[in-house]
XYZ file of C-alpha atoms in Angstrom:
757
model
C 20.463 -15.671 -24.448
C 20.527 -12.029 -23.366
C 23.795 -10.447 -22.336
C 25.172 -7.167 -20.230
C 24.899 -4.643 -23.287
C 25.875 -1.250 -21.483
C 25.379 1.215 -18.579
C 23.856 4.096 -18.041
C 25.595 6.054 -15.238
C 24.153 9.007 -14.132
C 22.193 9.694 -11.973
C 22.427 10.510 -8.658
C 19.874 8.501 -7.226
C 16.995 5.226 -7.803
C 15.906 5.216 -11.419
C 12.636 5.012 -10.854
C 11.123 5.037 -14.703
C 12.785 4.123 -18.225
C 11.511 4.663 -21.456
C 12.558 3.403 -25.214
C 12.889 6.788 -27.465
C 11.581 8.141 -30.380
C 13.550 10.940 -30.973
C 16.319 9.994 -31.436
C 16.561 6.875 -32.674
C 17.562 3.912 -30.623
C 17.490 6.482 -27.493
C 16.394 5.541 -23.640
C 14.545 7.632 -21.328
C 15.524 7.291 -17.397
C 13.376 9.158 -14.824
C 15.400 8.912 -11.362
C 15.148 10.383 -7.784
C 17.337 13.033 -8.534
C 15.232 15.507 -9.622
C 16.340 14.779 -13.686
C 15.322 12.526 -16.235
C 17.948 11.949 -18.528
C 17.528 10.974 -22.441
C 20.687 8.600 -23.766
C 21.202 8.187 -27.112
C 22.892 5.378 -28.664
C 26.948 6.083 -28.575
C 28.986 5.438 -32.541
C 29.862 1.549 -31.593
C 26.349 0.485 -30.959
C 26.709 -1.336 -27.843
C 26.890 2.307 -25.288
C 24.875 4.970 -24.623
C 25.760 9.003 -23.307
C 23.919 11.327 -21.752
C 22.571 13.534 -24.393
C 19.610 15.579 -22.468
C 18.926 16.025 -18.690
C 15.233 17.009 -18.345
C 15.152 20.146 -15.940
C 12.228 21.480 -13.677
C 10.936 19.001 -10.936
C 10.891 20.070 -7.331
C 10.455 16.117 -5.782
C 11.508 12.774 -7.364
C 10.620 12.159 -11.175
C 8.858 8.497 -11.127
C 7.353 8.024 -14.674
C 7.709 8.668 -18.353
C 5.614 7.849 -21.503
C 6.584 8.488 -25.243
C 3.673 10.754 -27.257
C 4.565 9.285 -30.778
C 5.104 11.890 -33.365
C 2.422 14.089 -34.237
C 1.826 17.397 -36.524
C 2.114 19.696 -33.809
C 5.735 17.551 -33.149
C 6.686 15.954 -35.840
C 9.323 14.545 -32.749
C 7.077 12.820 -30.572
C 7.195 14.300 -26.852
C 8.560 12.827 -23.551
C 7.248 13.317 -20.398
C 7.758 13.050 -16.704
C 5.312 12.381 -13.446
C 6.958 13.224 -10.458
C 6.385 13.266 -6.748
C 5.693 18.088 -7.150
C 2.103 16.573 -8.874
C 3.329 17.666 -11.542
C 3.531 16.663 -14.923
C 5.923 17.988 -17.279
C 6.203 17.484 -21.108
C 9.621 18.036 -23.026
C 11.188 17.700 -26.656
C 14.630 16.518 -26.530
C 16.441 19.632 -27.000
C 15.559 21.590 -24.901
C 16.260 20.640 -21.149
C 13.407 23.048 -19.453
C 9.692 21.223 -20.137
C 7.316 23.373 -23.795
C 4.545 23.336 -21.092
C 3.367 21.442 -17.884
C 0.080 19.890 -16.257
C -1.574 19.666 -12.782
C -4.224 19.399 -11.203
C -3.161 15.898 -9.338
C -2.497 16.166 -5.467
C -0.545 13.037 -5.100
C 2.608 11.252 -7.412
C 1.876 11.049 -10.970
C 2.878 7.234 -10.488
C 2.287 6.415 -14.077
C 1.763 7.668 -17.348
C 0.648 6.156 -20.934
C 0.116 8.286 -23.873
C -2.748 7.544 -26.794
C -3.450 8.783 -30.690
C -4.498 12.975 -31.232
C -2.483 13.898 -27.757
C -3.822 12.201 -25.176
C -2.417 11.249 -22.508
C -3.704 9.097 -19.318
C -2.348 9.579 -15.373
C -2.620 8.132 -12.304
C -1.131 8.976 -9.113
C -1.484 8.535 -5.428
C -5.115 10.808 -4.973
C -6.403 7.498 -6.222
C -6.875 8.898 -9.303
C -6.386 9.262 -12.803
C -6.693 11.945 -15.383
C -7.523 12.337 -19.045
C -5.260 14.924 -20.592
C -6.108 16.234 -24.000
C -4.845 19.808 -25.841
C -2.889 20.414 -22.154
C -6.113 20.117 -20.105
C -7.466 17.571 -18.133
C -10.802 16.427 -19.944
C -11.455 14.042 -17.383
C -10.791 12.898 -13.564
C -11.324 8.807 -12.536
C -12.724 8.333 -9.723
C -13.564 4.400 -8.463
C -9.579 3.207 -7.272
C -9.673 3.223 -3.426
C -5.423 4.238 -3.235
C -3.818 4.851 -4.839
C -3.319 4.198 -8.946
C -0.202 2.878 -10.200
C 0.075 1.637 -13.108
C -2.217 3.234 -16.354
C -3.036 2.084 -20.295
C -4.653 3.455 -22.923
C -6.207 0.700 -25.832
C -5.160 3.172 -28.931
C -8.313 1.283 -31.189
C -10.868 1.535 -28.696
C -9.763 4.763 -26.617
C -10.075 1.918 -23.311
C -8.223 3.416 -20.574
C -6.838 0.564 -17.750
C -5.541 2.133 -14.255
C -3.863 -0.795 -12.069
C -4.141 0.359 -8.163
C -2.656 -0.138 -4.531
C -5.944 -1.721 -4.029
C -5.489 -4.513 -6.127
C -7.758 -3.890 -8.849
C -7.795 -2.870 -12.145
C -10.872 -1.231 -14.184
C -11.444 -0.120 -17.861
C -12.731 2.647 -18.558
C -14.910 4.383 -21.576
C -15.553 7.668 -21.351
C -15.140 8.973 -17.796
C -17.195 5.340 -16.688
C -15.885 2.489 -15.813
C -17.241 -0.760 -17.878
C -14.352 -3.960 -16.074
C -13.819 -5.375 -13.520
C -10.522 -6.582 -12.774
C -10.280 -8.758 -9.916
C -7.264 -11.467 -8.848
C -4.217 -10.079 -8.056
C -3.467 -10.128 -4.369
C -2.416 -7.148 -3.727
C -0.803 -3.660 -5.142
C -0.868 -3.259 -8.841
C 1.983 -1.753 -9.499
C 2.237 -2.254 -13.583
C 0.613 -2.589 -17.224
C 1.521 -3.438 -20.511
C -0.637 -4.078 -23.278
C -0.388 -7.435 -25.883
C -3.283 -6.334 -28.036
C -6.421 -4.365 -28.439
C -8.143 -7.366 -26.902
C -5.782 -8.734 -23.960
C -3.051 -7.419 -21.091
C -0.599 -7.396 -19.090
C -0.645 -6.313 -15.276
C 2.188 -7.098 -11.947
C 2.102 -6.436 -8.947
C 3.221 -7.423 -5.480
C 1.959 -11.135 -5.170
C 4.877 -11.506 -7.402
C 2.842 -12.267 -10.287
C 2.242 -11.633 -13.937
C -1.701 -11.618 -14.799
C -2.618 -11.804 -18.104
C -6.847 -10.854 -19.022
C -9.154 -10.674 -21.882
C -10.836 -7.515 -21.898
C -14.366 -9.118 -21.227
C -11.911 -10.044 -17.188
C -11.396 -13.098 -17.656
C -7.735 -13.545 -16.323
C -6.266 -16.317 -18.798
C -2.843 -16.764 -17.241
C -0.627 -15.966 -14.617
C 2.903 -16.442 -14.666
C 4.903 -17.170 -11.656
C 8.715 -17.157 -11.049
C 10.071 -13.764 -9.533
C 10.418 -14.167 -5.437
C 9.124 -11.016 -4.472
C 7.074 -7.967 -5.422
C 7.230 -6.905 -9.138
C 7.184 -3.767 -10.395
C 7.135 -3.716 -14.053
C 5.776 -5.371 -16.646
C 7.091 -4.768 -21.098
C 5.758 -6.381 -23.858
C 8.559 -6.993 -26.606
C 8.434 -6.015 -30.126
C 7.139 -9.804 -31.787
C 3.639 -8.773 -29.149
C 3.880 -11.735 -27.125
C 6.226 -12.117 -25.714
C 7.745 -10.532 -22.708
C 10.019 -9.134 -19.748
C 10.232 -8.702 -15.589
C 11.391 -6.927 -13.180
C 11.056 -6.578 -9.166
C 12.465 -6.860 -5.675
C 14.071 -9.570 -5.844
C 16.493 -8.167 -8.185
C 15.999 -9.612 -11.335
C 14.407 -9.240 -14.987
C 13.167 -11.990 -15.934
C 12.681 -12.897 -19.873
C 9.037 -15.354 -20.518
C 8.405 -16.146 -23.709
C 5.827 -19.071 -24.286
C 3.664 -18.483 -21.368
C 7.064 -19.770 -19.301
C 10.124 -18.884 -18.194
C 13.651 -18.105 -20.277
C 15.855 -16.249 -18.734
C 16.549 -14.581 -15.679
C 19.097 -11.993 -15.543
C 20.344 -10.962 -12.287
C 21.408 -6.977 -11.330
C 23.227 -6.149 -9.099
C 20.963 -4.521 -7.263
C 18.296 -4.115 -4.900
C 14.491 -3.555 -6.806
C 14.837 -3.699 -10.573
C 12.025 -0.493 -10.259
C 11.543 -0.096 -14.026
C 11.919 -2.433 -17.451
C 11.250 -1.942 -20.861
C 11.460 -2.777 -24.279
C 13.506 -1.087 -26.923
C 11.846 -1.525 -30.534
C 15.171 -3.316 -31.706
C 14.584 -5.786 -29.078
C 17.199 -4.531 -25.957
C 16.272 -4.652 -22.617
C 16.955 -1.499 -19.999
C 16.133 -2.069 -16.216
C 16.404 0.727 -14.106
C 17.663 -0.354 -10.482
C 18.081 1.453 -7.353
C 22.154 2.211 -7.093
C 20.966 4.791 -9.803
C 21.975 2.781 -12.952
C 19.392 2.055 -16.107
C 21.472 -1.355 -17.450
C 21.208 -2.562 -20.480
C 20.596 -6.162 -22.164
C 20.471 -7.452 -25.669
C 19.916 -10.780 -27.443
C 21.981 -9.547 -30.368
C 25.825 -10.638 -30.138
C 26.888 -7.474 -32.585
C 25.778 -5.486 -29.549
C 26.101 -7.251 -26.289
C 29.681 -6.218 -24.630
C 32.864 -7.696 -25.196
C 33.851 -10.636 -23.092
C 36.280 -8.815 -20.326
C 33.423 -6.043 -19.946
C 30.501 -9.231 -20.051
C 32.681 -10.638 -17.133
C 33.188 -7.415 -14.859
C 29.687 -7.414 -14.357
C 29.385 -10.862 -13.904
C 32.389 -10.441 -11.547
C 30.082 -7.264 -10.377
C 27.274 -9.475 -9.841
C 28.556 -12.235 -7.778
C 30.368 -9.607 -5.606
C 26.614 -8.649 -4.644
C 26.055 -9.255 -0.890
C 22.801 -10.639 0.780
C 22.126 -10.204 3.906
C 20.581 -13.115 5.880
C 17.841 -11.678 6.615
C 17.225 -11.544 3.146
C 16.860 -14.939 2.634
C 15.615 -15.822 5.769
C 16.897 -18.049 8.663
C 19.066 -20.909 8.169
C 22.336 -22.680 9.289
C 25.425 -22.571 7.525
C 26.364 -26.540 8.583
C 22.535 -27.494 6.961
C 23.726 -25.908 3.579
C 24.585 -28.320 0.930
C 28.388 -28.220 -0.338
C 29.880 -26.755 -3.774
C 28.986 -29.901 -4.258
C 25.611 -29.028 -5.906
C 26.590 -27.191 -8.101
C 27.639 -30.225 -10.092
C 23.785 -30.434 -10.715
C 21.314 -28.837 -12.950
C 18.703 -27.122 -11.563
C 15.288 -27.742 -12.476
C 14.471 -24.444 -13.788
C 16.012 -20.985 -14.931
C 16.396 -19.117 -11.670
C 16.341 -20.785 -9.281
C 19.083 -20.170 -6.355
C 20.979 -22.484 -4.154
C 22.882 -20.997 -1.583
C 26.439 -22.952 -1.435
C 28.259 -23.560 1.843
C 32.090 -22.269 1.514
C 34.182 -23.529 4.568
C 32.176 -20.843 7.241
C 31.191 -18.465 4.341
C 27.993 -18.740 2.212
C 27.253 -18.222 -1.569
C 24.279 -17.394 -3.080
C 23.835 -19.288 -6.915
C 21.282 -18.714 -10.152
C 20.665 -21.327 -12.453
C 20.923 -20.329 -16.377
C 18.905 -22.603 -18.289
C 19.966 -21.051 -21.654
C 23.684 -21.486 -20.344
C 23.291 -24.706 -18.600
C 25.379 -23.162 -15.289
C 25.076 -21.910 -12.785
C 25.967 -18.630 -11.407
C 27.040 -16.865 -8.363
C 24.831 -13.577 -8.224
C 26.422 -12.415 -3.987
C 27.975 -13.967 -1.000
C 25.524 -14.053 2.096
C 26.952 -11.650 5.211
C 25.858 -11.880 8.039
C 28.788 -9.296 9.935
C 30.859 -10.208 12.863
C 30.045 -12.160 15.626
C 29.343 -15.918 13.375
C 30.062 -18.834 14.594
C 30.368 -21.755 12.413
C 26.802 -22.687 13.403
C 25.053 -19.407 11.907
C 25.649 -17.242 9.584
C 26.845 -14.532 12.365
C 24.893 -11.094 13.719
C 24.724 -7.961 11.348
C 26.566 -4.874 12.694
C 24.216 -1.990 12.072
C 24.951 1.783 14.556
C 27.535 -0.291 16.017
C 25.393 -2.690 17.629
C 25.040 -6.018 16.409
C 21.777 -7.728 15.147
C 20.607 -11.267 14.804
C 18.699 -8.977 11.768
C 19.001 -5.698 10.194
C 15.974 -5.757 7.277
C 15.911 -3.549 5.018
C 13.343 -1.781 3.837
C 11.034 0.997 1.995
C 8.555 3.143 3.417
C 7.978 5.833 0.899
C 8.107 6.579 -2.411
C 11.192 9.531 -2.635
C 12.728 8.750 0.324
C 15.648 6.086 0.988
C 15.801 2.635 2.341
C 15.814 2.125 6.522
C 17.314 -0.263 8.145
C 15.204 -2.528 10.627
C 17.305 -4.114 13.190
C 16.410 -7.257 15.959
C 17.443 -8.689 18.256
C 15.650 -12.335 18.967
C 15.865 -12.101 22.095
C 13.158 -8.515 22.708
C 9.822 -8.137 21.437
C 8.803 -7.118 18.442
C 6.100 -4.577 19.112
C 9.738 -2.942 21.328
C 11.316 -3.228 18.230
C 8.802 -2.099 15.594
C 8.391 1.273 18.297
C 12.019 1.955 18.038
C 11.549 2.161 14.299
C 9.611 4.321 14.398
C 10.446 6.767 16.929
C 14.387 6.819 15.514
C 13.001 7.714 12.031
C 9.156 9.841 13.188
C 7.200 8.015 11.263
C 3.147 7.728 11.447
C 1.982 5.499 14.703
C 0.178 3.915 12.102
C 3.036 1.095 10.990
C 3.447 0.206 14.594
C 1.368 -2.972 14.010
C 3.038 -3.695 10.058
C 6.138 -4.012 11.259
C 5.944 -5.295 14.440
C 4.523 -8.485 12.230
C 6.574 -8.287 9.609
C 9.424 -8.733 11.679
C 8.031 -11.860 12.982
C 7.129 -12.768 9.704
C 10.656 -12.541 8.440
C 12.621 -13.854 11.517
C 11.603 -17.556 11.979
C 8.685 -15.377 14.780
C 11.951 -16.354 17.242
C 10.746 -14.028 20.509
C 7.336 -13.443 19.341
C 4.445 -13.995 21.067
C 1.754 -15.805 18.621
C 3.658 -18.716 16.191
C 4.006 -16.525 12.555
C 4.167 -17.762 9.417
C 7.682 -19.850 8.718
C 10.086 -18.757 7.137
C 9.840 -17.964 2.843
C 13.825 -17.260 2.412
C 12.184 -13.921 0.774
C 13.394 -10.156 1.356
C 9.740 -8.870 2.395
C 8.981 -5.213 2.007
C 6.464 -4.487 4.533
C 5.625 -1.476 2.914
C 5.588 -2.627 -0.859
C 9.565 -1.803 -1.599
C 7.346 1.851 -3.326
C 6.039 3.355 -0.508
C 2.798 1.047 -0.018
C 1.079 4.420 0.169
C -2.735 4.019 0.828
C -4.286 8.327 0.855
C -7.335 7.423 2.130
C -6.368 5.893 5.695
C -2.648 7.975 5.948
C -4.485 10.689 5.794
C -5.887 10.734 9.234
C -3.719 10.796 12.370
C -4.903 10.348 16.634
C -2.320 10.805 18.531
C -1.721 7.791 21.865
C -3.238 7.908 24.781
C -5.286 6.343 27.318
C -5.742 2.431 27.623
C -6.575 0.197 24.402
C -9.509 -1.815 27.110
C -8.925 -4.248 24.063
C -5.754 -5.695 25.597
C -4.195 -4.585 27.912
C -0.751 -5.007 26.423
C 0.139 -1.213 25.663
C 1.566 -2.494 22.776
C -1.941 -2.272 19.995
C -2.199 0.852 17.693
C -4.809 0.029 15.214
C -3.142 0.866 11.382
C -3.573 4.685 10.692
C -4.589 5.337 15.088
C -3.520 5.109 18.353
C -7.075 4.905 20.283
C -7.895 6.785 23.249
C -10.115 6.262 25.976
C -11.039 8.643 28.833
C -12.204 5.978 31.347
C -13.846 7.031 34.546
C -12.709 6.056 37.653
C -14.850 2.041 38.815
C -14.150 -0.615 40.467
C -12.028 -3.199 38.725
C -11.083 -6.979 40.052
C -6.877 -5.871 41.821
C -6.064 -8.931 38.471
C -6.607 -5.768 35.555
C -6.629 -2.567 35.615
C -8.358 -2.830 31.972
C -11.412 -4.714 32.545
C -14.472 -4.538 33.149
C -14.967 -2.145 30.849
C -17.756 0.418 32.537
C -17.228 4.011 30.996
C -17.710 4.358 27.187
C -14.640 5.150 24.700
C -14.044 8.114 22.861
C -11.607 8.250 19.857
C -11.033 11.598 21.278
C -7.434 12.400 19.217
C -6.899 14.479 15.978
C -4.427 15.901 13.517
C -6.677 19.706 13.456
C -4.294 20.607 11.042
C -4.168 17.840 8.430
C -7.348 17.278 8.546
C -8.016 21.348 7.615
C -5.317 21.232 4.464
C -7.402 17.820 2.584
C -10.604 20.007 3.019
C -9.252 22.780 1.908
C -7.551 20.359 -0.563
C -10.597 18.553 -1.707
C -12.937 22.090 -1.328
C -11.446 21.899 -4.823
C -12.260 19.404 -6.946
C -15.733 19.033 -5.617
C -16.858 18.900 -9.158
C -19.245 21.754 -9.867
C -18.565 24.065 -7.098
C -23.050 22.869 -6.034
C -20.403 21.391 -2.254
C -17.837 24.174 -3.159
C -17.633 26.668 -0.108
C -15.741 29.524 0.955
C -12.304 29.627 1.611
C -13.092 31.720 5.229
C -16.352 29.531 5.968
C -13.739 26.912 5.613
C -11.383 28.443 8.594
C -13.951 28.996 10.443
C -15.622 25.030 10.476
C -12.021 23.999 11.096
C -12.485 25.671 14.662
C -15.306 23.102 14.824
C -13.126 20.377 15.156
C -12.090 22.087 19.195
C -14.251 20.651 21.986
C -14.143 23.823 23.371
C -16.121 25.950 20.930
C -18.592 28.535 19.936
C -20.563 26.385 17.560
C -22.887 29.114 14.904
C -25.615 27.346 13.972
C -25.174 28.547 10.825
C -21.676 26.658 10.911
C -23.118 23.671 11.887
C -25.380 23.684 9.519
C -21.963 23.566 6.572
C -20.870 20.791 8.392
C -23.250 18.796 7.827
C -23.195 20.203 3.226
C -19.791 18.705 4.107
C -20.981 15.044 4.285
C -22.720 15.921 0.820
C -19.345 15.399 -0.281
C -18.823 12.375 -2.559
C -17.806 9.692 -0.816
C -13.713 10.095 -2.222
C -13.748 13.312 -0.996
C -15.742 12.409 2.096
C -13.509 11.674 4.997
C -11.891 14.769 6.238
C -15.666 15.376 6.190
C -16.208 12.595 8.397
C -13.465 13.338 10.700
C -14.094 16.972 11.293
C -17.973 15.780 12.414
C -15.912 12.621 14.422
C -14.014 15.640 16.512
C -16.924 18.108 16.299
C -19.669 16.258 17.964
C -16.299 15.685 21.455
C -19.250 18.964 22.454
C -21.963 18.990 23.986
C -23.417 22.016 21.989
C -22.615 20.630 18.687
C -23.358 17.100 19.960
C -27.005 18.255 20.937
C -27.234 20.828 17.813
C -26.835 16.834 14.842
C -29.186 14.680 17.368
C -31.769 16.501 18.090
C -35.350 14.715 16.709
C -35.053 17.127 13.637
C -32.423 16.883 12.356
C -30.922 13.165 13.961
C -31.828 11.318 10.616
C -30.055 13.228 8.370
C -27.248 12.149 10.780
C -27.576 8.516 11.357
C -27.668 8.831 7.124
C -24.869 10.562 6.206
C -23.190 8.162 8.775
C -24.662 5.178 7.704
C -24.086 5.295 3.813
C -20.185 5.999 4.758
C -20.133 3.142 6.674
C -21.807 0.757 3.475
C -19.233 -1.555 2.906
C -18.413 0.142 -0.583
C -17.479 3.462 0.925
C -13.709 3.060 1.035
C -12.173 2.351 4.280
C -11.368 5.319 5.937
C -14.919 6.540 5.619
C -15.727 3.388 7.670
C -13.470 3.864 10.290
C -13.915 6.942 11.257
C -17.991 7.168 10.327
C -17.332 4.324 13.552
C -15.482 6.492 15.252
C -17.878 9.516 14.934
C -20.689 7.116 16.392
C -18.473 5.924 18.912
C -17.964 9.937 20.231
C -21.803 10.151 19.915
C -21.564 8.693 22.919
C -20.280 10.904 25.564
C -23.128 13.189 25.875
C -26.515 11.881 26.797
C -28.023 13.247 23.297
C -25.714 11.355 21.203
C -26.124 8.293 23.538
C -30.242 8.654 22.971
C -29.734 9.486 18.944
C -27.674 6.238 18.978
C -29.886 3.464 20.540
C -33.536 5.152 18.932
C -31.377 3.496 15.631
C -29.911 -0.016 17.390
C -31.562 -1.417 14.880
C -30.136 0.766 11.751
C -26.407 1.034 13.348
C -26.391 -2.187 13.854
C -26.546 -3.923 10.818
C -24.380 -1.318 8.822
C -21.646 -2.239 11.569
C -22.438 -6.133 11.205
C -22.383 -5.249 7.724
C -18.764 -4.701 7.754
C -17.727 -7.891 8.641
C -15.438 -8.814 7.857
C -13.573 -5.969 8.594
C -11.354 -4.218 5.476
C -8.627 -3.333 8.321
C -7.633 -3.635 11.314
C -8.674 -0.056 12.515
C -12.669 -0.608 10.892
C -12.365 -3.689 13.162
C -11.697 -1.772 16.514
C -13.428 0.260 15.168
C -16.499 -2.157 15.517
C -15.826 -3.749 18.510
C -15.697 -0.043 20.118
C -19.178 0.361 19.510
C -19.912 -3.294 20.447
C -18.967 -2.693 23.628
C -20.630 1.508 24.340
C -24.017 -0.434 23.041
C -23.087 -2.927 25.098
C -22.592 -1.260 28.701
C -26.225 -0.003 28.149
C -27.231 -0.630 31.967
C -31.035 0.233 30.249
C -30.669 -2.964 27.890
C -33.583 -4.558 28.701
C -36.481 -4.769 24.894
C -35.639 -8.108 24.069
C -34.982 -7.249 20.075
C -31.795 -5.156 21.398
C -30.400 -8.091 23.619
C -30.597 -10.098 20.684
C -29.076 -7.772 18.316
C -26.608 -6.674 20.551
C -25.593 -11.314 21.106
C -25.541 -11.223 17.503
C -23.477 -8.200 16.887
C -20.578 -10.247 19.957
C -20.580 -13.669 18.138
C -20.282 -11.736 15.242
C -16.924 -9.964 16.101
C -16.055 -13.518 18.309
C -16.910 -16.280 15.351
C -14.635 -13.708 13.160
C -11.728 -12.718 15.633
C -9.880 -15.274 18.405
C -8.821 -12.215 20.280
C -12.842 -11.002 21.322
C -13.573 -14.468 22.815
C -10.410 -13.525 24.659
C -12.141 -9.608 25.369
C -15.115 -11.286 26.140
C -13.716 -13.005 29.358
C -11.698 -10.455 30.567
C -15.446 -8.560 30.349
C -17.017 -11.211 32.297
C -19.232 -11.266 29.959
C -20.033 -15.554 30.950
C -21.926 -13.565 33.933
C -24.566 -11.989 31.542
C -24.738 -15.165 28.712
C -25.498 -16.894 32.120
C -28.452 -14.584 32.979
C -29.602 -13.987 29.285
C -29.833 -17.697 28.500
C -32.750 -18.147 30.708
C -34.769 -15.533 29.576
C -38.710 -17.056 28.460
C -39.329 -14.242 26.241
C -37.786 -14.164 23.863
C -37.048 -16.929 23.429
C -33.984 -17.134 20.547
C -32.629 -14.440 23.114
C -31.550 -17.931 25.370
C -30.474 -19.764 22.385
C -28.014 -16.857 21.341
C -27.275 -16.673 24.454
C -26.105 -20.251 24.331
C -24.788 -20.501 21.612
C -22.059 -17.699 22.033
C -21.317 -19.108 25.707
C -20.281 -22.162 23.950
C -18.128 -20.224 21.243
C -16.712 -18.223 24.683
C -15.803 -20.658 26.195
C -14.165 -23.648 24.027
C -11.831 -21.004 22.436
């Protein structure tokens, strides 16, 4: 059984990555948000550790590490670190300064792995993995739709495995994907090799999965109650350990949970297995803790007792464990009965206090893992209020919204609107408006739904981090910021802002029923606002990543193109032609170019240029290509928005309606939508198409009905929208048309759907 060995104290912030060192023998490598990595060497007593080298040079948080095996050039091996600064540093254990740096990634280097012959693989928030050899990038692996958080190399075959926030795992051979592994229901956070034929993965869906190289998931391990950040294989090559957001390290033997080790920290970011079978775990309190199954390496009994008291003294908030009433909890007598499984937790009533205990199967006893606190103001019937910034709240959640940023406190009272609490949180911390709906739904889910308009999921008793605990960064969607403005014609509540944007409308005055100033919507809806500076930065960045340079533009040309985003610009034909050239960029790099097009077509001259008969097919083909189901969600969203903005001018309106069959087919192929932002863009395109007063062609009428029916059947909100837009009066007319018969039949079916919802 594993017991506490030592605490490696020295970092000033979270320990985000851990690796077993090669030289000195038995050493441990740790990386931290304090911008350093450390080498820890075993003390002479065989129990403790001492820092023998502090590795410096990074300018941002250090979040990944690996060790390169010894070779002819470096007989002691090398230590690699990846950082939020986008760089990889390579060190000898003898020096605090890097021997050399590897540059090329444009986002956080979140994962590292070393293979034979000096091969290095890195994974990054820029959605790519890179293969390095001889201090040069020899391959860029682009195929994931989100950040690459885990990488591994099969040494025998040379296969590269990558795990991503897009929930998938890919196997690569010579730069090409040869196998895709699907099954995780949330972000993939860690990978570990079992053999040349099998590997492990873990993720935010709280599972660990065992895969064979042919793409089959042969086993799924359940036990963690929250995100699983890291997985590692013990020296026997069969058993494994894992760590996550539930404050635990778990040991698995024979495919079963064997031991649960509780730690006195909220997040256990990383776990590594040493050559002697000991376990090292890096945590959010800045400490790396080592556990050993060998009695001679375990801490003395008095130190063990101090550690157990430290764990027992951990304070767990009611908000982390879900809503409950103290009076409904069992008393201490529940601790007289054995637990059902290792790691099982129970909350116990002790007078007006509540304690949390975890069952240790190996020791056959309940261990206290913390006191549940509700702060001041509580009665004997509830766990009380939580004090935050001098005010009492029903809940104060801890959320980690971004890699490299400290966790934030999210206060909430059940008497307030969750969206108001979410908006207050966003304003206070100057966060992107894209988080509004996510934060509000997180509040509803974890507060038991009190005060929410809609029935929420039942509380699960787990701590949830809506942004994944490590900043669930989705680079493709996160780069587009559209400022709030105008009315939202889809809700009228003013509180819904789709992820990645706040939709802007420009309605002209129109007669409307006194009951609402939002509908019926008689004017086109556009997406007007944009972060031009951010878009320009991405254009410059991606311009350097377009491969052989055939699509690369001069910096001065890019500067001129950026000016097209201004609606009052005077576009030159050669600049507009250059913008079309940008749309030939690879899909994974195209989103800032599509965003520029979206803003540029607000200008009547630009819109007329692109919608001219000789250029219209190329424009619409590009938009439809980016709106394909296999295109990144950001491309889908922006292509739909650009199409919506074409309705601003008569030339664009004619262009879209002339190709309405192809446009509608491409739009409907996106259902179900990849995100709320895509869904809203789809609905807006449908809304703009549907207000055509001249829409008398039978086939066009039929396709409009099919489009709206598809949306209405998939989302209950759409039926309410249909009624608010007085669609029933339109259906009443269309269900009686003589020809074509399918229009009348479709109208009758849609009328029944709207009225029954």
